[in-house]
Amino acid sequence: MKVVKLPKIDGDPVEEVSKFGGEGIKKCIQCGACMSVCPVAMAGFNYPNKKLFKLIILGQRREILYDPSPWACVACGRCIEVCTRDVNPFSVYFAFRRIQTREFSVPSVAEEALRNLYETGYAVTGNANIRKELGLPEVKFALNNGEALKEIRCIIESTEIMQLGILPRREMF
Ligand code: SF4
Ligand code: SF4
């Protein structure tokens, strides 16, 4: 059998993803089971797990580096359940997100979630104005002024995420 080796134009993304916690990608056989259950695929994003893995395997890093699909992962774990190759597709997806973060490729929706988390302790806070318009009660954030929020900020501040410059460092209470 003749094996055709495609040129990897951006180094070796498989090794890069492996270094960031997605070493399972080396076992992927592109069966598509993970994609058949993935909410990212159902929502119509361009690169749900299996499709993203394909381009990583083919060395097409540049094609996907600025794609927001990995950020739509809701960490449901369905892909882990169905993968018969023990790839842990969720971990591969997150490994790629780490690479995107390192390259400053963070979509605005993820920035917003990060800011919310830093300010309130909750990634999703809802829209106060829309709630008001709909006559819904104001949401009170239980973590405000609490020890838990202090810990969350300490954890975030100890990571390289601060280097992105999207979070204002806050003095705690
Ligand atoms: S289910 Fe597993 S082997 Fe199949 S495409 Fe997804 S990650 Fe690859
Ligand atoms: S954990 Fe993420 S990648 Fe896996 S099925 Fe759920 S949304 Fe898709």
CSV table of N, CA and C and ligand atoms in Angstrom, one decimal:
chain,number,residue,atom,x,y,z
A,1,MET,N,0.8,-1.2,0.0
A,1,MET,CA,0.0,0.0,0.0
A,1,MET,C,0.9,1.3,0.0
A,2,LYS,N,0.5,2.2,-0.9
A,2,LYS,CA,1.3,3.4,-0.9
A,2,LYS,C,0.7,4.4,0.1
A,3,VAL,N,1.6,5.0,0.9
A,3,VAL,CA,1.2,6.0,1.9
A,3,VAL,C,1.6,7.4,1.3
A,4,VAL,N,0.5,8.3,1.2
A,4,VAL,CA,0.8,9.6,0.7
A,4,VAL,C,1.0,10.5,2.0
A,5,LYS,N,2.1,11.1,2.1
A,5,LYS,CA,2.3,12.0,3.2
A,5,LYS,C,2.1,13.5,2.8
A,6,LEU,N,1.0,14.1,3.3
A,6,LEU,CA,0.8,15.5,3.0
A,6,LEU,C,1.8,16.4,3.7
A,7,PRO,N,2.2,17.5,3.1
A,7,PRO,CA,3.1,18.4,3.8
A,7,PRO,C,2.4,19.1,4.9
A,8,LYS,N,3.1,19.2,6.1
A,8,LYS,CA,2.5,19.9,7.2
A,8,LYS,C,3.0,21.3,7.1
A,9,ILE,N,2.1,22.3,6.8
A,9,ILE,CA,2.6,23.6,6.5
A,9,ILE,C,2.8,24.4,7.8
A,10,ASP,N,2.3,24.0,8.9
A,10,ASP,CA,2.5,24.8,10.1
A,10,ASP,C,3.1,24.0,11.2
A,11,GLY,N,4.2,23.4,10.9
A,11,GLY,CA,4.8,22.5,12.0
A,11,GLY,C,4.0,21.3,12.1
A,12,ASP,N,4.0,20.8,13.4
A,12,ASP,CA,3.2,19.6,13.6
A,12,ASP,C,2.1,19.8,14.7
A,13,PRO,N,0.9,20.2,14.3
A,13,PRO,CA,-0.1,20.6,15.3
A,13,PRO,C,-0.5,19.4,16.2
A,14,VAL,N,-0.3,18.2,15.7
A,14,VAL,CA,-0.7,17.0,16.5
A,14,VAL,C,0.2,17.0,17.8
A,15,GLU,N,1.5,17.3,17.6
A,15,GLU,CA,2.4,17.3,18.7
A,15,GLU,C,2.1,18.5,19.6
A,16,GLU,N,1.7,19.6,19.0
A,16,GLU,CA,1.4,20.8,19.7
A,16,GLU,C,0.2,20.6,20.6
A,17,VAL,N,-0.9,20.0,20.0
A,17,VAL,CA,-2.1,19.7,20.8
A,17,VAL,C,-1.8,18.7,21.9
A,18,SER,N,-0.9,17.7,21.6
A,18,SER,CA,-0.6,16.7,22.6
A,18,SER,C,0.1,17.4,23.8
A,19,LYS,N,0.9,18.4,23.5
A,19,LYS,CA,1.6,19.1,24.6
A,19,LYS,C,0.7,19.8,25.5
A,20,PHE,N,-0.5,20.2,24.9
A,20,PHE,CA,-1.5,21.0,25.7
A,20,PHE,C,-2.6,20.2,26.3
A,21,GLY,N,-2.4,18.8,26.4
A,21,GLY,CA,-3.3,18.0,27.0
A,21,GLY,C,-4.2,17.2,26.1
A,22,GLY,N,-4.0,17.2,24.8
A,22,GLY,CA,-4.9,16.5,23.9
A,22,GLY,C,-4.2,15.4,23.2
A,23,GLU,N,-3.3,14.6,23.9
A,23,GLU,CA,-2.5,13.6,23.2
A,23,GLU,C,-3.4,12.5,22.7
A,24,GLY,N,-4.7,12.4,23.1
A,24,GLY,CA,-5.6,11.4,22.5
A,24,GLY,C,-5.8,11.5,21.0
A,25,ILE,N,-5.5,12.7,20.5
A,25,ILE,CA,-5.8,12.9,19.0
A,25,ILE,C,-5.0,11.8,18.2
A,26,LYS,N,-3.9,11.3,18.8
A,26,LYS,CA,-3.1,10.4,18.0
A,26,LYS,C,-3.8,9.1,17.7
A,27,LYS,N,-4.9,8.8,18.5
A,27,LYS,CA,-5.6,7.6,18.3
A,27,LYS,C,-6.9,7.8,17.5
A,28,CYS,N,-7.2,9.0,17.0
A,28,CYS,CA,-8.4,9.3,16.3
A,28,CYS,C,-8.4,8.6,14.9
A,29,ILE,N,-9.5,7.9,14.6
A,29,ILE,CA,-9.6,7.3,13.3
A,29,ILE,C,-10.7,8.0,12.4
A,30,GLN,N,-11.1,9.2,12.9
A,30,GLN,CA,-12.1,10.0,12.1
A,30,GLN,C,-13.4,9.3,11.8
A,31,CYS,N,-13.9,8.5,12.8
A,31,CYS,CA,-15.1,7.8,12.6
A,31,CYS,C,-16.4,8.7,12.6
A,32,GLY,N,-16.2,9.9,13.3
A,32,GLY,CA,-17.3,10.8,13.3
A,32,GLY,C,-18.3,10.6,14.4
A,33,ALA,N,-18.2,9.6,15.3
A,33,ALA,CA,-19.1,9.4,16.3
A,33,ALA,C,-19.3,10.6,17.3
A,34,CYS,N,-18.1,11.2,17.6
A,34,CYS,CA,-18.2,12.3,18.5
A,34,CYS,C,-19.0,13.5,17.9
A,35,MET,N,-18.8,13.7,16.6
A,35,MET,CA,-19.5,14.8,16.0
A,35,MET,C,-21.1,14.6,15.9
A,36,SER,N,-21.4,13.3,15.8
A,36,SER,CA,-22.9,13.0,15.7
A,36,SER,C,-23.6,13.3,17.0
A,37,VAL,N,-22.9,13.5,18.1
A,37,VAL,CA,-23.6,13.8,19.3
A,37,VAL,C,-23.3,15.2,19.9
A,38,CYS,N,-22.5,15.9,19.2
A,38,CYS,CA,-21.9,17.1,19.7
A,38,CYS,C,-22.8,18.4,19.5
A,39,PRO,N,-23.2,19.1,20.5
A,39,PRO,CA,-24.0,20.3,20.4
A,39,PRO,C,-23.3,21.3,19.5
A,40,VAL,N,-22.0,21.3,19.4
A,40,VAL,CA,-21.3,22.3,18.6
A,40,VAL,C,-21.7,22.1,17.1
A,41,ALA,N,-21.7,20.8,16.8
A,41,ALA,CA,-22.1,20.4,15.4
A,41,ALA,C,-23.6,20.7,15.2
A,42,MET,N,-24.4,20.4,16.1
A,42,MET,CA,-25.9,20.6,16.0
A,42,MET,C,-26.2,22.1,15.9
A,43,ALA,N,-25.3,23.0,16.5
A,43,ALA,CA,-25.6,24.4,16.4
A,43,ALA,C,-25.0,25.0,15.1
A,44,GLY,N,-24.4,24.2,14.3
A,44,GLY,CA,-23.9,24.6,12.9
A,44,GLY,C,-22.6,25.3,12.9
A,45,PHE,N,-21.8,25.1,13.9
A,45,PHE,CA,-20.4,25.7,13.8
A,45,PHE,C,-19.6,25.0,12.8
A,46,ASN,N,-18.6,25.7,12.2
A,46,ASN,CA,-17.8,25.1,11.1
A,46,ASN,C,-17.0,23.9,11.5
A,47,TYR,N,-16.4,24.0,12.7
A,47,TYR,CA,-15.4,22.9,13.1
A,47,TYR,C,-15.8,22.2,14.4
A,48,PRO,N,-16.8,21.4,14.4
A,48,PRO,CA,-17.0,20.5,15.6
A,48,PRO,C,-15.9,19.5,15.7
A,49,ASN,N,-15.8,18.9,16.9
A,49,ASN,CA,-14.6,18.1,17.2
A,49,ASN,C,-14.0,17.3,16.1
A,50,LYS,N,-14.7,16.3,15.5
A,50,LYS,CA,-14.1,15.5,14.4
A,50,LYS,C,-13.5,16.3,13.3
A,51,LYS,N,-14.2,17.3,12.8
A,51,LYS,CA,-13.7,18.1,11.7
A,51,LYS,C,-12.5,18.9,12.1
A,52,LEU,N,-12.5,19.5,13.3
A,52,LEU,CA,-11.3,20.2,13.8
A,52,LEU,C,-10.1,19.3,13.9
A,53,PHE,N,-10.3,18.0,14.4
A,53,PHE,CA,-9.2,17.1,14.5
A,53,PHE,C,-8.6,16.7,13.2
A,54,LYS,N,-9.5,16.6,12.2
A,54,LYS,CA,-9.0,16.3,10.8
A,54,LYS,C,-8.0,17.3,10.3
A,55,LEU,N,-8.3,18.6,10.5
A,55,LEU,CA,-7.4,19.6,10.0
A,55,LEU,C,-6.1,19.6,10.9
A,56,ILE,N,-6.3,19.3,12.2
A,56,ILE,CA,-5.0,19.3,13.0
A,56,ILE,C,-4.2,18.1,12.5
A,57,ILE,N,-4.8,17.0,12.2
A,57,ILE,CA,-4.0,15.8,11.8
A,57,ILE,C,-3.3,16.1,10.4
A,58,LEU,N,-4.0,16.9,9.6
A,58,LEU,CA,-3.5,17.2,8.3
A,58,LEU,C,-2.5,18.4,8.3
A,59,GLY,N,-2.3,18.9,9.5
A,59,GLY,CA,-1.3,20.0,9.7
A,59,GLY,C,-1.8,21.4,9.2
A,60,GLN,N,-3.1,21.5,9.1
A,60,GLN,CA,-3.7,22.8,8.6
A,60,GLN,C,-4.0,23.7,9.7
A,61,ARG,N,-3.1,24.0,10.6
A,61,ARG,CA,-3.3,24.8,11.8
A,61,ARG,C,-3.9,26.2,11.4
A,62,ARG,N,-3.3,26.8,10.4
A,62,ARG,CA,-3.7,28.2,10.1
A,62,ARG,C,-5.2,28.3,9.7
A,63,GLU,N,-5.8,27.2,9.1
A,63,GLU,CA,-7.2,27.2,8.7
A,63,GLU,C,-8.1,27.4,9.9
A,64,ILE,N,-7.7,26.8,11.1
A,64,ILE,CA,-8.6,26.8,12.2
A,64,ILE,C,-8.2,27.6,13.4
A,65,LEU,N,-7.1,28.3,13.3
A,65,LEU,CA,-6.5,29.0,14.5
A,65,LEU,C,-7.5,30.1,15.0
A,66,TYR,N,-8.2,30.7,14.0
A,66,TYR,CA,-9.0,31.8,14.4
A,66,TYR,C,-10.5,31.5,14.4
A,67,ASP,N,-10.8,30.2,14.3
A,67,ASP,CA,-12.2,29.7,14.3
A,67,ASP,C,-12.8,29.7,15.7
A,68,PRO,N,-14.0,30.2,15.9
A,68,PRO,CA,-14.6,30.2,17.2
A,68,PRO,C,-15.2,28.8,17.7
A,69,SER,N,-15.3,27.8,16.8
A,69,SER,CA,-16.0,26.6,17.1
A,69,SER,C,-15.6,26.0,18.5
A,70,PRO,N,-14.3,25.8,18.8
A,70,PRO,CA,-13.9,25.2,20.0
A,70,PRO,C,-14.5,25.9,21.3
A,71,TRP,N,-14.7,27.2,21.1
A,71,TRP,CA,-15.2,28.0,22.2
A,71,TRP,C,-16.7,27.8,22.5
A,72,ALA,N,-17.4,27.1,21.5
A,72,ALA,CA,-18.8,26.8,21.7
A,72,ALA,C,-19.0,25.4,22.5
A,73,CYS,N,-17.9,24.8,22.8
A,73,CYS,CA,-18.0,23.5,23.5
A,73,CYS,C,-18.6,23.7,24.9
A,74,VAL,N,-19.6,23.0,25.2
A,74,VAL,CA,-20.3,23.2,26.5
A,74,VAL,C,-19.9,22.2,27.6
A,75,ALA,N,-18.8,21.4,27.2
A,75,ALA,CA,-18.3,20.5,28.2
A,75,ALA,C,-19.3,19.4,28.7
A,76,CYS,N,-20.2,19.0,27.7
A,76,CYS,CA,-21.2,18.0,28.1
A,76,CYS,C,-20.7,16.6,28.3
A,77,GLY,N,-19.5,16.3,27.7
A,77,GLY,CA,-18.9,15.0,27.8
A,77,GLY,C,-19.5,13.9,26.9
A,78,ARG,N,-20.5,14.3,26.1
A,78,ARG,CA,-21.1,13.2,25.2
A,78,ARG,C,-20.1,12.6,24.3
A,79,CYS,N,-19.1,13.4,23.8
A,79,CYS,CA,-18.1,12.8,22.8
A,79,CYS,C,-17.2,11.8,23.5
A,80,ILE,N,-17.0,12.0,24.8
A,80,ILE,CA,-16.1,11.0,25.5
A,80,ILE,C,-16.9,9.7,25.6
A,81,GLU,N,-18.2,9.8,25.9
A,81,GLU,CA,-19.0,8.5,26.0
A,81,GLU,C,-19.0,7.7,24.7
A,82,VAL,N,-19.0,8.3,23.6
A,82,VAL,CA,-19.2,7.6,22.3
A,82,VAL,C,-17.9,7.2,21.6
A,83,CYS,N,-16.8,7.8,22.0
A,83,CYS,CA,-15.5,7.5,21.3
A,83,CYS,C,-15.0,6.2,21.7
A,84,THR,N,-14.9,5.3,20.7
A,84,THR,CA,-14.5,3.9,21.0
A,84,THR,C,-12.9,3.8,21.0
A,85,ARG,N,-12.3,4.9,20.7
A,85,ARG,CA,-10.8,4.9,20.6
A,85,ARG,C,-10.2,5.5,21.8
A,86,ASP,N,-11.0,5.9,22.8
A,86,ASP,CA,-10.5,6.5,24.0
A,86,ASP,C,-9.6,7.8,23.7
A,87,VAL,N,-10.1,8.6,22.7
A,87,VAL,CA,-9.4,9.8,22.4
A,87,VAL,C,-9.6,10.9,23.4
A,88,ASN,N,-10.8,10.9,24.0
A,88,ASN,CA,-11.2,12.0,24.9
A,88,ASN,C,-11.3,13.3,24.0
A,89,PRO,N,-12.2,13.3,23.1
A,89,PRO,CA,-12.3,14.4,22.2
A,89,PRO,C,-12.5,15.8,22.9
A,90,PHE,N,-13.1,15.8,24.0
A,90,PHE,CA,-13.3,17.0,24.8
A,90,PHE,C,-11.9,17.6,25.2
A,91,SER,N,-11.0,16.7,25.6
A,91,SER,CA,-9.7,17.2,26.0
A,91,SER,C,-8.9,17.8,24.8
A,92,VAL,N,-9.1,17.1,23.7
A,92,VAL,CA,-8.4,17.6,22.5
A,92,VAL,C,-9.0,19.0,22.1
A,93,TYR,N,-10.3,19.1,22.2
A,93,TYR,CA,-10.9,20.4,21.9
A,93,TYR,C,-10.4,21.5,22.8
A,94,PHE,N,-10.3,21.2,24.1
A,94,PHE,CA,-9.8,22.2,25.0
A,94,PHE,C,-8.3,22.5,24.9
A,95,ALA,N,-7.6,21.4,24.5
A,95,ALA,CA,-6.1,21.7,24.2
A,95,ALA,C,-6.0,22.7,23.1
A,96,PHE,N,-6.9,22.6,22.1
A,96,PHE,CA,-6.8,23.6,21.0
A,96,PHE,C,-7.2,25.0,21.4
A,97,ARG,N,-8.1,25.0,22.3
A,97,ARG,CA,-8.5,26.3,22.9
A,97,ARG,C,-7.3,27.0,23.6
A,98,ARG,N,-6.5,26.1,24.3
A,98,ARG,CA,-5.4,26.7,25.0
A,98,ARG,C,-4.4,27.3,24.0
A,99,ILE,N,-4.2,26.6,22.9
A,99,ILE,CA,-3.4,27.1,21.8
A,99,ILE,C,-3.9,28.4,21.3
A,100,GLN,N,-5.2,28.4,21.0
A,100,GLN,CA,-5.8,29.7,20.5
A,100,GLN,C,-5.6,30.8,21.5
A,101,THR,N,-5.8,30.5,22.8
A,101,THR,CA,-5.6,31.6,23.8
A,101,THR,C,-4.2,32.1,23.8
A,102,ARG,N,-3.2,31.2,23.6
A,102,ARG,CA,-1.8,31.6,23.6
A,102,ARG,C,-1.6,32.5,22.4
A,103,GLU,N,-2.3,32.3,21.3
A,103,GLU,CA,-2.2,33.1,20.1
A,103,GLU,C,-3.1,34.3,20.0
A,104,PHE,N,-3.7,34.6,21.2
A,104,PHE,CA,-4.7,35.7,21.3
A,104,PHE,C,-5.9,35.5,20.4
A,105,SER,N,-6.3,34.3,20.1
A,105,SER,CA,-7.5,34.1,19.3
A,105,SER,C,-8.6,33.7,20.2
A,106,VAL,N,-9.1,34.7,20.9
A,106,VAL,CA,-10.2,34.4,21.9
A,106,VAL,C,-11.5,35.2,21.4
A,107,PRO,N,-12.6,34.5,21.0
A,107,PRO,CA,-13.7,35.2,20.5
A,107,PRO,C,-14.4,36.1,21.6
A,108,SER,N,-15.1,37.2,21.1
A,108,SER,CA,-15.6,38.2,22.1
A,108,SER,C,-16.5,37.5,23.1
A,109,VAL,N,-17.3,36.5,22.7
A,109,VAL,CA,-18.2,35.9,23.6
A,109,VAL,C,-17.5,35.2,24.8
A,110,ALA,N,-16.3,34.7,24.5
A,110,ALA,CA,-15.5,34.0,25.6
A,110,ALA,C,-14.9,35.1,26.5
A,111,GLU,N,-14.5,36.2,25.8
A,111,GLU,CA,-13.9,37.3,26.6
A,111,GLU,C,-15.0,37.8,27.6
A,112,GLU,N,-16.2,37.9,27.2
A,112,GLU,CA,-17.3,38.4,28.0
A,112,GLU,C,-17.5,37.4,29.2
A,113,ALA,N,-17.5,36.1,28.9
A,113,ALA,CA,-17.7,35.1,29.9
A,113,ALA,C,-16.6,35.2,31.0
A,114,LEU,N,-15.3,35.5,30.5
A,114,LEU,CA,-14.2,35.6,31.4
A,114,LEU,C,-14.3,36.8,32.3
A,115,ARG,N,-14.7,37.9,31.7
A,115,ARG,CA,-14.9,39.1,32.4
A,115,ARG,C,-16.0,38.9,33.5
A,116,ASN,N,-17.1,38.3,33.1
A,116,ASN,CA,-18.2,38.0,34.1
A,116,ASN,C,-17.7,37.2,35.2
A,117,LEU,N,-16.9,36.1,34.9
A,117,LEU,CA,-16.4,35.2,35.9
A,117,LEU,C,-15.5,36.0,36.9
A,118,TYR,N,-14.7,36.9,36.3
A,118,TYR,CA,-13.8,37.7,37.2
A,118,TYR,C,-14.5,38.7,38.1
A,119,GLU,N,-15.5,39.3,37.5
A,119,GLU,CA,-16.3,40.3,38.2
A,119,GLU,C,-17.3,39.7,39.2
A,120,THR,N,-17.9,38.6,38.8
A,120,THR,CA,-19.0,38.2,39.7
A,120,THR,C,-18.9,36.7,40.2
A,121,GLY,N,-18.0,36.0,39.6
A,121,GLY,CA,-17.8,34.6,40.0
A,121,GLY,C,-18.7,33.7,39.1
A,122,TYR,N,-19.5,34.3,38.2
A,122,TYR,CA,-20.3,33.5,37.3
A,122,TYR,C,-20.0,33.8,35.9
A,123,ALA,N,-19.8,32.8,35.0
A,123,ALA,CA,-19.5,33.0,33.6
A,123,ALA,C,-20.7,33.6,32.9
A,124,VAL,N,-21.9,33.1,33.2
A,124,VAL,CA,-23.1,33.6,32.5
A,124,VAL,C,-23.9,34.3,33.5
A,125,THR,N,-24.1,35.6,33.2
A,125,THR,CA,-24.8,36.4,34.1
A,125,THR,C,-26.2,36.9,33.6
A,126,GLY,N,-26.4,36.7,32.3
A,126,GLY,CA,-27.7,37.2,31.8
A,126,GLY,C,-27.6,38.7,31.5
A,127,ASN,N,-28.6,39.2,30.8
A,127,ASN,CA,-28.6,40.6,30.5
A,127,ASN,C,-29.6,41.3,31.4
A,128,ALA,N,-29.1,42.2,32.3
A,128,ALA,CA,-29.9,42.8,33.3
A,128,ALA,C,-31.0,43.7,32.6
A,129,ASN,N,-30.6,44.4,31.5
A,129,ASN,CA,-31.6,45.3,30.8
A,129,ASN,C,-32.8,44.5,30.2
A,130,ILE,N,-32.4,43.3,29.6
A,130,ILE,CA,-33.5,42.5,29.0
A,130,ILE,C,-34.4,41.9,30.1
A,131,ARG,N,-33.8,41.5,31.2
A,131,ARG,CA,-34.6,41.0,32.3
A,131,ARG,C,-35.6,42.1,32.8
A,132,LYS,N,-35.1,43.3,32.9
A,132,LYS,CA,-35.9,44.4,33.4
A,132,LYS,C,-37.1,44.6,32.4
A,133,GLU,N,-36.7,44.7,31.1
A,133,GLU,CA,-37.8,44.9,30.1
A,133,GLU,C,-38.9,43.8,30.2
A,134,LEU,N,-38.5,42.6,30.5
A,134,LEU,CA,-39.4,41.5,30.6
A,134,LEU,C,-40.1,41.4,31.9
A,135,GLY,N,-39.7,42.3,32.8
A,135,GLY,CA,-40.4,42.3,34.1
A,135,GLY,C,-39.9,41.2,35.0
A,136,LEU,N,-38.7,40.7,34.7
A,136,LEU,CA,-38.1,39.6,35.6
A,136,LEU,C,-37.3,40.3,36.7
A,137,PRO,N,-37.2,39.6,37.8
A,137,PRO,CA,-36.5,40.2,39.0
A,137,PRO,C,-35.0,40.2,38.7
A,138,GLU,N,-34.3,41.2,39.3
A,138,GLU,CA,-32.9,41.3,39.2
A,138,GLU,C,-32.2,40.1,39.8
A,139,VAL,N,-31.1,39.7,39.1
A,139,VAL,CA,-30.4,38.5,39.7
A,139,VAL,C,-29.3,39.0,40.7
A,140,LYS,N,-29.4,38.4,41.9
A,140,LYS,CA,-28.4,38.7,42.9
A,140,LYS,C,-27.3,37.7,42.8
A,141,PHE,N,-26.0,38.1,42.8
A,141,PHE,CA,-24.9,37.2,42.7
A,141,PHE,C,-24.4,36.9,44.1
A,142,ALA,N,-24.6,35.6,44.5
A,142,ALA,CA,-24.3,35.2,45.8
A,142,ALA,C,-22.9,35.3,46.2
A,143,LEU,N,-22.0,35.3,45.1
A,143,LEU,CA,-20.6,35.3,45.4
A,143,LEU,C,-20.0,36.7,45.7
A,144,ASN,N,-20.8,37.7,45.3
A,144,ASN,CA,-20.3,39.1,45.5
A,144,ASN,C,-19.8,39.3,46.9
A,145,ASN,N,-18.7,40.0,47.0
A,145,ASN,CA,-18.1,40.3,48.3
A,145,ASN,C,-17.7,39.1,49.2
A,146,GLY,N,-17.7,37.9,48.6
A,146,GLY,CA,-17.5,36.7,49.3
A,146,GLY,C,-16.1,36.1,49.2
A,147,GLU,N,-15.8,35.2,50.0
A,147,GLU,CA,-14.5,34.5,50.0
A,147,GLU,C,-14.3,33.7,48.7
A,148,ALA,N,-15.4,33.1,48.2
A,148,ALA,CA,-15.4,32.3,47.0
A,148,ALA,C,-14.9,33.2,45.8
A,149,LEU,N,-15.5,34.4,45.7
A,149,LEU,CA,-15.1,35.3,44.6
A,149,LEU,C,-13.6,35.7,44.7
A,150,LYS,N,-13.2,35.9,45.9
A,150,LYS,CA,-11.8,36.2,46.2
A,150,LYS,C,-10.9,35.1,45.6
A,151,GLU,N,-11.3,33.8,45.9
A,151,GLU,CA,-10.5,32.7,45.5
A,151,GLU,C,-10.5,32.6,44.0
A,152,ILE,N,-11.7,32.8,43.4
A,152,ILE,CA,-11.8,32.7,41.9
A,152,ILE,C,-10.8,33.8,41.3
A,153,ARG,N,-10.8,35.0,41.8
A,153,ARG,CA,-9.9,36.0,41.3
A,153,ARG,C,-8.5,35.6,41.5
A,154,CYS,N,-8.2,35.1,42.6
A,154,CYS,CA,-6.8,34.6,42.8
A,154,CYS,C,-6.3,33.6,41.8
A,155,ILE,N,-7.2,32.6,41.5
A,155,ILE,CA,-6.9,31.6,40.6
A,155,ILE,C,-6.7,32.2,39.2
A,156,ILE,N,-7.6,33.1,38.8
A,156,ILE,CA,-7.5,33.7,37.5
A,156,ILE,C,-6.2,34.5,37.4
A,157,GLU,N,-5.9,35.3,38.4
A,157,GLU,CA,-4.8,36.1,38.4
A,157,GLU,C,-3.4,35.3,38.4
A,158,SER,N,-3.5,34.1,38.8
A,158,SER,CA,-2.3,33.3,38.9
A,158,SER,C,-2.0,32.6,37.5
A,159,THR,N,-2.9,32.8,36.6
A,159,THR,CA,-2.7,32.2,35.2
A,159,THR,C,-2.2,33.2,34.2
A,160,GLU,N,-1.8,32.7,33.1
A,160,GLU,CA,-1.3,33.6,32.0
A,160,GLU,C,-2.4,34.4,31.3
A,161,ILE,N,-3.6,34.0,31.7
A,161,ILE,CA,-4.8,34.7,31.0
A,161,ILE,C,-4.7,36.2,31.2
A,162,MET,N,-4.0,36.7,32.4
A,162,MET,CA,-3.9,38.1,32.6
A,162,MET,C,-3.1,38.8,31.6
A,163,GLN,N,-2.2,38.0,30.9
A,163,GLN,CA,-1.4,38.7,29.9
A,163,GLN,C,-2.2,39.1,28.7
A,164,LEU,N,-3.4,38.6,28.6
A,164,LEU,CA,-4.2,39.0,27.4
A,164,LEU,C,-4.7,40.4,27.5
A,165,GLY,N,-4.6,41.0,28.7
A,165,GLY,CA,-5.0,42.4,28.9
A,165,GLY,C,-6.5,42.6,28.8
A,166,ILE,N,-7.3,41.6,29.0
A,166,ILE,CA,-8.8,41.9,28.9
A,166,ILE,C,-9.4,41.9,30.2
A,167,LEU,N,-8.6,41.7,31.3
A,167,LEU,CA,-9.2,41.8,32.6
A,167,LEU,C,-8.5,42.9,33.4
A,168,PRO,N,-9.3,43.8,34.1
A,168,PRO,CA,-8.7,44.8,34.9
A,168,PRO,C,-8.4,44.1,36.3
A,169,ARG,N,-7.1,44.2,36.7
A,169,ARG,CA,-6.8,43.6,38.0
A,169,ARG,C,-7.5,44.4,39.1
A,170,ARG,N,-8.3,43.7,39.9
A,170,ARG,CA,-9.1,44.4,41.0
A,170,ARG,C,-8.5,44.2,42.3
A,171,GLU,N,-8.6,45.3,43.1
A,171,GLU,CA,-8.2,45.1,44.5
A,171,GLU,C,-9.4,44.4,45.2
A,172,MET,N,-9.2,43.5,46.1
A,172,MET,CA,-10.3,42.8,46.7
A,172,MET,C,-10.8,43.6,47.9
A,173,PHE,N,-12.0,44.0,47.9
A,173,PHE,CA,-12.8,44.5,49.0
A,173,PHE,C,-12.0,45.1,50.2
B,1,SF4,S1,-15.3,9.5,18.0
B,1,SF4,FE1,-13.1,9.3,18.6
B,1,SF4,S2,-12.1,8.3,16.9
B,1,SF4,FE2,-14.1,8.9,16.2
B,1,SF4,S3,-13.7,10.9,15.2
B,1,SF4,FE3,-14.3,11.3,17.3
B,1,SF4,S4,-12.4,11.4,18.4
B,1,SF4,FE4,-11.9,10.4,16.5
B,2,SF4,S1,-17.9,18.0,25.4
B,2,SF4,FE1,-17.7,19.7,23.9
B,2,SF4,S2,-16.9,18.6,22.1
B,2,SF4,FE2,-17.7,17.0,23.4
B,2,SF4,S3,-19.8,16.6,22.7
B,2,SF4,FE3,-19.9,18.1,24.4
B,2,SF4,S4,-19.9,20.1,23.3
B,2,SF4,FE4,-19.1,18.6,21.9
